[in-house]
PDB file of C-alpha atoms in Angstrom:
ATOM      1  CA  MET A 898      -1.756  -1.289 -12.039  1.00 66.00           C
ATOM      2  CA  THR A 899      -0.492  -0.198  -8.632  1.00 83.00           C
ATOM      3  CA  HIS A 900       0.947  -2.651  -6.108  1.00 86.00           C
ATOM      4  CA  THR A 901       1.930  -2.755  -2.471  1.00 86.00           C
ATOM      5  CA  LEU A 902       3.994  -5.264  -0.533  1.00 86.00           C
ATOM      6  CA  THR A 903       2.418  -8.312   1.083  1.00 85.00           C
ATOM      7  CA  ALA A 904       4.942  -8.236   3.964  1.00 89.00           C
ATOM      8  CA  ALA A 905       8.085  -6.490   5.169  1.00 90.00           C
ATOM      9  CA  CYS A 906      11.323  -7.467   3.427  1.00 90.00           C
ATOM     10  CA  SER A 907      15.024  -6.613   3.440  1.00 93.00           C
ATOM     11  CA  TYR A 908      17.934  -6.578   0.996  1.00 92.00           C
ATOM     12  CA  GLN A 909      21.650  -6.055   1.634  1.00 93.00           C
ATOM     13  CA  GLU A 910      24.411  -4.907  -0.690  1.00 93.00           C
ATOM     14  CA  ASP A 911      28.065  -3.883  -0.231  1.00 92.00           C
ATOM     15  CA  ILE A 912      29.217  -1.035  -2.472  1.00 91.00           C
ATOM     16  CA  LYS A 913      32.853   0.136  -2.280  1.00 92.00           C
ATOM     17  CA  LYS A 914      33.245  -1.043   1.318  1.00 92.00           C
ATOM     18  CA  SER A 915      30.007   0.628   2.498  1.00 90.00           C
ATOM     19  CA  ARG A 916      27.219  -1.697   3.588  1.00 94.00           C
ATOM     20  CA  PHE A 917      23.689  -0.759   2.482  1.00 95.00           C
ATOM     21  CA  VAL A 918      20.631  -2.534   3.919  1.00 94.00           C
ATOM     22  CA  ALA A 919      17.170  -1.726   2.548  1.00 94.00           C
ATOM     23  CA  HIS A 920      14.066  -2.474   4.599  1.00 95.00           C
ATOM     24  CA  ALA A 921      10.653  -2.119   2.941  1.00 94.00           C
ATOM     25  CA  ALA A 922       7.154  -2.612   4.315  1.00 93.00           C
ATOM     26  CA  PRO A 923       3.517  -2.052   3.423  1.00 92.00           C
ATOM     27  CA  VAL A 924       2.068   0.926   5.316  1.00 92.00           C
ATOM     28  CA  SER A 925      -1.403   2.457   5.423  1.00 86.00           C
ATOM     29  CA  SER A 926      -0.636   5.777   7.122  1.00 89.00           C
ATOM     30  CA  VAL A 927       2.164   8.276   7.722  1.00 92.00           C
ATOM     31  CA  ASP A 928       2.247   7.139  11.370  1.00 93.00           C
ATOM     32  CA  ASP A 929       2.803   3.541  10.205  1.00 91.00           C
ATOM     33  CA  ALA A 930       5.693   4.673   7.993  1.00 93.00           C
ATOM     34  CA  MET A 931       7.350   6.749  10.724  1.00 95.00           C
ATOM     35  CA  ARG A 932       6.962   3.901  13.230  1.00 94.00           C
ATOM     36  CA  PHE A 933       8.575   1.505  10.723  1.00 93.00           C
ATOM     37  CA  PHE A 934      11.547   3.861  10.239  1.00 94.00           C
ATOM     38  CA  ALA A 935      11.966   4.236  14.015  1.00 94.00           C
ATOM     39  CA  GLU A 936      11.841   0.454  14.567  1.00 92.00           C
ATOM     40  CA  ARG A 937      14.189  -0.510  11.714  1.00 91.00           C
ATOM     41  CA  GLY A 938      16.623   2.415  11.851  1.00 91.00           C
ATOM     42  CA  ASP A 939      20.057   1.738  13.352  1.00 90.00           C
ATOM     43  CA  PRO A 940      21.454   4.545  15.543  1.00 92.00           C
ATOM     44  CA  GLU A 941      24.938   3.002  15.114  1.00 92.00           C
ATOM     45  CA  ALA A 942      24.753   3.362  11.312  1.00 91.00           C
ATOM     46  CA  THR A 943      26.239   6.314   9.445  1.00 93.00           C
ATOM     47  CA  HIS A 944      22.930   7.190   7.741  1.00 95.00           C
ATOM     48  CA  ASN A 945      19.274   6.082   7.933  1.00 95.00           C
ATOM     49  CA  CYS A 946      17.680   7.433   4.749  1.00 95.00           C
ATOM     50  CA  TRP A 947      14.063   6.801   3.837  1.00 94.00           C
ATOM     51  CA  ALA A 948      11.035   7.535   1.696  1.00 95.00           C
ATOM     52  CA  TYR A 949       7.371   6.601   1.638  1.00 94.00           C
ATOM     53  CA  ARG A 950       4.407   6.963  -0.702  1.00 93.00           C
ATOM     54  CA  ILE A 951       0.823   6.599   0.525  1.00 91.00           C
ATOM     55  CA  GLY A 952      -1.613   7.722  -2.164  1.00 85.00           C
ATOM     56  CA  GLN A 953      -0.872  11.383  -2.859  1.00 88.00           C
ATOM     57  CA  GLU A 954       1.271  11.727   0.277  1.00 90.00           C
ATOM     58  CA  TYR A 955       5.004  11.190   0.054  1.00 94.00           C
ATOM     59  CA  ARG A 956       8.114  12.254   1.906  1.00 94.00           C
ATOM     60  CA  PHE A 957      11.805  11.448   1.887  1.00 95.00           C
ATOM     61  CA  ASN A 958      14.807  12.121   4.111  1.00 93.00           C
ATOM     62  CA  ASP A 959      18.543  12.202   3.261  1.00 93.00           C
ATOM     63  CA  ASP A 960      19.673  11.947   6.934  1.00 90.00           C
ATOM     64  CA  GLY A 961      22.857  13.966   6.411  1.00 87.00           C
ATOM     65  CA  GLU A 962      23.781  12.702   2.945  1.00 90.00           C
ATOM     66  CA  PRO A 963      24.149  15.482   0.313  1.00 88.00           C
ATOM     67  CA  GLY A 964      20.685  16.829  -0.653  1.00 89.00           C
ATOM     68  CA  GLY A 965      18.854  14.710  -3.206  1.00 89.00           C
ATOM     69  CA  THR A 966      21.341  11.801  -3.158  1.00 89.00           C
ATOM     70  CA  ALA A 967      19.486   9.360  -0.867  1.00 93.00           C
ATOM     71  CA  GLY A 968      15.819   9.980  -0.013  1.00 91.00           C
ATOM     72  CA  ARG A 969      14.731  11.128  -3.465  1.00 94.00           C
ATOM     73  CA  PRO A 970      16.321   8.113  -5.257  1.00 95.00           C
ATOM     74  CA  ILE A 971      14.551   5.819  -2.749  1.00 94.00           C
ATOM     75  CA  LEU A 972      11.227   7.527  -3.553  1.00 94.00           C
ATOM     76  CA  GLN A 973      11.983   7.212  -7.281  1.00 93.00           C
ATOM     77  CA  ALA A 974      12.556   3.461  -6.769  1.00 94.00           C
ATOM     78  CA  ILE A 975       9.104   3.200  -5.156  1.00 93.00           C
ATOM     79  CA  GLU A 976       7.445   5.161  -7.963  1.00 92.00           C
ATOM     80  CA  GLY A 977       9.485   3.438 -10.684  1.00 91.00           C
ATOM     81  CA  GLN A 978       8.023   0.095  -9.671  1.00 89.00           C
ATOM     82  CA  ASP A 979       4.474   1.503  -9.507  1.00 89.00           C
ATOM     83  CA  MET A 980       4.230   0.919  -5.758  1.00 91.00           C
ATOM     84  CA  ASP A 981       1.939   2.658  -3.271  1.00 90.00           C
ATOM     85  CA  ARG A 982       1.382   2.378   0.477  1.00 91.00           C
ATOM     86  CA  VAL A 983       5.060   1.492   0.842  1.00 95.00           C
ATOM     87  CA  ALA A 984       7.855   2.718   3.135  1.00 95.00           C
ATOM     88  CA  VAL A 985      11.533   2.051   2.368  1.00 95.00           C
ATOM     89  CA  LEU A 986      14.460   2.657   4.718  1.00 95.00           C
ATOM     90  CA  VAL A 987      18.037   2.296   3.475  1.00 96.00           C
ATOM     91  CA  VAL A 988      20.635   2.087   6.240  1.00 95.00           C
ATOM     92  CA  ARG A 989      24.286   2.805   5.357  1.00 95.00           C
ATOM     93  CA  TRP A 990      27.444   1.972   7.272  1.00 95.00           C
ATOM     94  CA  TYR A 991      30.279   4.028   5.750  1.00 91.00           C
ATOM     95  CA  GLY A 992      33.248   1.929   4.695  1.00 86.00           C
ATOM     96  CA  GLY A 993      35.875   4.612   4.065  1.00 86.00           C
ATOM     97  CA  VAL A 994      35.463   5.131   0.299  1.00 84.00           C
ATOM     98  CA  LYS A 995      33.532   8.215  -0.877  1.00 88.00           C
ATOM     99  CA  LEU A 996      30.977   7.396  -3.549  1.00 89.00           C
ATOM    100  CA  GLY A 997      30.331  10.913  -4.860  1.00 87.00           C
ATOM    101  CA  ALA A 998      26.861  12.294  -5.578  1.00 89.00           C
ATOM    102  CA  GLY A 999      26.196  10.022  -8.586  1.00 91.00           C
ATOM    103  CA  GLY A1000      27.460   6.984  -6.704  1.00 91.00           C
ATOM    104  CA  LEU A1001      25.198   7.752  -3.732  1.00 92.00           C
ATOM    105  CA  VAL A1002      22.148   8.160  -5.995  1.00 93.00           C
ATOM    106  CA  ARG A1003      22.904   4.808  -7.669  1.00 93.00           C
ATOM    107  CA  ALA A1004      23.621   3.069  -4.350  1.00 94.00           C
ATOM    108  CA  TYR A1005      20.536   4.260  -2.453  1.00 94.00           C
ATOM    109  CA  GLY A1006      18.160   4.053  -5.429  1.00 94.00           C
ATOM    110  CA  GLY A1007      19.558   0.718  -6.598  1.00 94.00           C
ATOM    111  CA  CYS A1008      19.454  -0.897  -3.160  1.00 95.00           C
ATOM    112  CA  ALA A1009      15.837   0.256  -2.643  1.00 94.00           C
ATOM    113  CA  ALA A1010      14.836  -0.896  -6.156  1.00 94.00           C
ATOM    114  CA  ASN A1011      16.419  -4.338  -5.667  1.00 94.00           C
ATOM    115  CA  CYS A1012      14.643  -4.741  -2.337  1.00 94.00           C
ATOM    116  CA  LEU A1013      11.267  -3.889  -3.909  1.00 92.00           C
ATOM    117  CA  ARG A1014      11.941  -5.989  -7.019  1.00 92.00           C
ATOM    118  CA  LEU A1015      12.599  -9.107  -4.921  1.00 90.00           C
ATOM    119  CA  ALA A1016       9.644  -8.521  -2.565  1.00 89.00           C
ATOM    120  CA  GLU A1017       6.308 -10.282  -2.766  1.00 86.00           C
ATOM    121  CA  ARG A1018       3.652  -7.824  -3.915  1.00 85.00           C
ATOM    122  CA  THR A1019      -0.075  -7.598  -4.299  1.00 85.00           C
ATOM    123  CA  GLU A1020      -2.273  -5.445  -6.530  1.00 80.00           C
ATOM    124  CA  ILE A1021      -4.068  -2.562  -4.837  1.00 78.00           C
ATOM    125  CA  VAL A1022      -7.768  -2.781  -5.694  1.00 75.00           C
ATOM    126  CA  ASP A1023      -9.796   0.425  -5.418  1.00 77.00           C
ATOM    127  CA  LEU A1024     -12.788  -0.496  -3.246  1.00 80.00           C
ATOM    128  CA  ALA A1025     -16.130   1.262  -2.944  1.00 85.00           C
ATOM    129  CA  THR A1026     -18.475   0.998   0.041  1.00 90.00           C
ATOM    130  CA  ILE A1027     -22.096   0.318  -0.925  1.00 88.00           C
ATOM    131  CA  ARG A1028     -25.312   0.175   1.080  1.00 91.00           C
ATOM    132  CA  CYS A1029     -28.356  -1.652  -0.274  1.00 89.00           C
ATOM    133  CA  GLY A1030     -31.243  -3.748   0.977  1.00 86.00           C
ATOM    134  CA  CYS A1031     -33.355  -6.714   0.066  1.00 86.00           C
ATOM    135  CA  GLY A1032     -36.197  -8.852   1.365  1.00 87.00           C
ATOM    136  CA  PHE A1033     -35.563 -11.951   3.474  1.00 89.00           C
ATOM    137  CA  ALA A1034     -36.379 -14.299   0.570  1.00 86.00           C
ATOM    138  CA  GLU A1035     -33.791 -12.604  -1.691  1.00 89.00           C
ATOM    139  CA  LEU A1036     -30.930 -12.578   0.838  1.00 88.00           C
ATOM    140  CA  ALA A1037     -29.264 -15.909  -0.064  1.00 89.00           C
ATOM    141  CA  LEU A1038     -29.236 -15.149  -3.812  1.00 89.00           C
ATOM    142  CA  LEU A1039     -28.027 -11.598  -3.224  1.00 87.00           C
ATOM    143  CA  LYS A1040     -25.168 -12.787  -0.981  1.00 89.00           C
ATOM    144  CA  SER A1041     -24.165 -15.327  -3.626  1.00 89.00           C
ATOM    145  CA  ARG A1042     -24.032 -12.638  -6.351  1.00 86.00           C
ATOM    146  CA  LEU A1043     -22.103 -10.256  -4.068  1.00 86.00           C
ATOM    147  CA  ALA A1044     -19.506 -12.979  -3.400  1.00 87.00           C
ATOM    148  CA  GLN A1045     -19.153 -13.644  -7.142  1.00 86.00           C
ATOM    149  CA  ALA A1046     -18.467  -9.926  -7.688  1.00 84.00           C
ATOM    150  CA  GLY A1047     -15.709  -9.943  -5.056  1.00 83.00           C
ATOM    151  CA  ALA A1048     -17.727  -8.059  -2.450  1.00 84.00           C
ATOM    152  CA  ALA A1049     -17.042  -8.343   1.273  1.00 86.00           C
ATOM    153  CA  ILE A1050     -20.041  -7.785   3.553  1.00 87.00           C
ATOM    154  CA  GLN A1051     -19.162  -5.417   6.395  1.00 88.00           C
ATOM    155  CA  GLN A1052     -22.524  -5.193   8.140  1.00 88.00           C
ATOM    156  CA  GLU A1053     -26.007  -6.741   8.043  1.00 88.00           C
ATOM    157  CA  ASP A1054     -28.962  -5.020   9.713  1.00 89.00           C
ATOM    158  CA  PHE A1055     -32.220  -6.980   9.931  1.00 91.00           C
ATOM    159  CA  ASN A1056     -35.515  -5.077  10.190  1.00 88.00           C
ATOM    160  CA  GLU A1057     -39.203  -5.793   9.620  1.00 87.00           C
ATOM    161  CA  ASP A1058     -38.863  -5.214   5.843  1.00 82.00           C
ATOM    162  CA  GLY A1059     -35.789  -7.346   5.233  1.00 86.00           C
ATOM    163  CA  VAL A1060     -32.057  -6.812   5.440  1.00 90.00           C
ATOM    164  CA  ALA A1061     -29.871  -3.757   4.909  1.00 89.00           C
ATOM    165  CA  LEU A1062     -26.342  -4.668   3.781  1.00 88.00           C
ATOM    166  CA  CYS A1063     -23.191  -2.597   3.821  1.00 90.00           C
ATOM    167  CA  PHE A1064     -20.327  -4.056   1.763  1.00 87.00           C
ATOM    168  CA  THR A1065     -17.123  -3.215  -0.067  1.00 87.00           C
ATOM    169  CA  VAL A1066     -16.611  -4.172  -3.695  1.00 85.00           C
ATOM    170  CA  PRO A1067     -14.000  -3.388  -6.367  1.00 83.00           C
ATOM    171  CA  ARG A1068     -15.009  -0.067  -7.920  1.00 79.00           C
ATOM    172  CA  THR A1069     -14.871  -1.628 -11.403  1.00 81.00           C
ATOM    173  CA  ALA A1070     -17.744  -4.002 -10.475  1.00 83.00           C
ATOM    174  CA  ILE A1071     -20.239  -1.337  -9.279  1.00 85.00           C
ATOM    175  CA  GLY A1072     -22.203  -0.880 -12.532  1.00 85.00           C
ATOM    176  CA  ASP A1073     -22.857  -4.570 -13.216  1.00 85.00           C
ATOM    177  CA  LEU A1074     -23.573  -5.288  -9.558  1.00 84.00           C
ATOM    178  CA  GLU A1075     -26.114  -2.468  -9.313  1.00 86.00           C
ATOM    179  CA  VAL A1076     -28.041  -3.997 -12.237  1.00 86.00           C
ATOM    180  CA  THR A1077     -27.835  -7.467 -10.653  1.00 85.00           C
ATOM    181  CA  VAL A1078     -29.160  -6.175  -7.305  1.00 85.00           C
ATOM    182  CA  ALA A1079     -32.000  -4.312  -9.064  1.00 86.00           C
ATOM    183  CA  ASN A1080     -32.964  -7.510 -10.923  1.00 85.00           C
ATOM    184  CA  ILE A1081     -32.875  -9.681  -7.770  1.00 84.00           C
ATOM    185  CA  THR A1082     -34.957  -7.197  -5.741  1.00 85.00           C
ATOM    186  CA  ARG A1083     -37.145  -6.255  -8.707  1.00 86.00           C
ATOM    187  CA  GLY A1084     -36.067  -2.634  -8.333  1.00 81.00           C
ATOM    188  CA  ARG A1085     -37.074  -2.327  -4.661  1.00 81.00           C
ATOM    189  CA  SER A1086     -33.529  -2.017  -3.303  1.00 80.00           C
ATOM    190  CA  ALA A1087     -32.206   1.358  -2.243  1.00 80.00           C
ATOM    191  CA  TRP A1088     -28.671   1.447  -3.727  1.00 83.00           C
ATOM    192  CA  GLU A1089     -26.228   3.970  -2.259  1.00 80.00           C
ATOM    193  CA  VAL A1090     -22.516   4.368  -2.971  1.00 82.00           C
ATOM    194  CA  MET A1091     -21.062   5.568   0.342  1.00 79.00           C
ATOM    195  CA  SER A1092     -17.449   6.070  -0.773  1.00 78.00           C
TER     196      SER A1092
END
């Protein structure tokens, strides 16, 4: 079960005199993630390291820390908590004590993981877009059954034969809903899975 965040959140931790602040947010595109990093990054900080995962797309940045000690552990924190459509920025202000490679991995990964662990999250539901139709007399019953299945109507087009509906529904409900629509319309509905 994959989750995303319901809202942006932050978490702060001091590790051997260095201050680490993690900022995490739900994002739906690479542009959203990059905008979030630009808005939350601190040019006065020693390092602004980040990672994001959006479906199959992911990227991370060590921002001058030794390779693999900051961005990758942040990404691993995202993946370790089964998160998607999430961007995490960890800002570090150096406090004078070197942490070493292992210490940096633990600090960046741990700070990101704690931020995500404490955040409010929501399950990502895989939605399908469906187009179907019905007669005027069947519309109220059809809408009721769509609502029960968790569908959200996106568009209604009325014509001389009835109504064409375009809606999104959890992909897991498609099979049962198709049978329900066929029963309500007595098989006259054109059922098309758009995506």
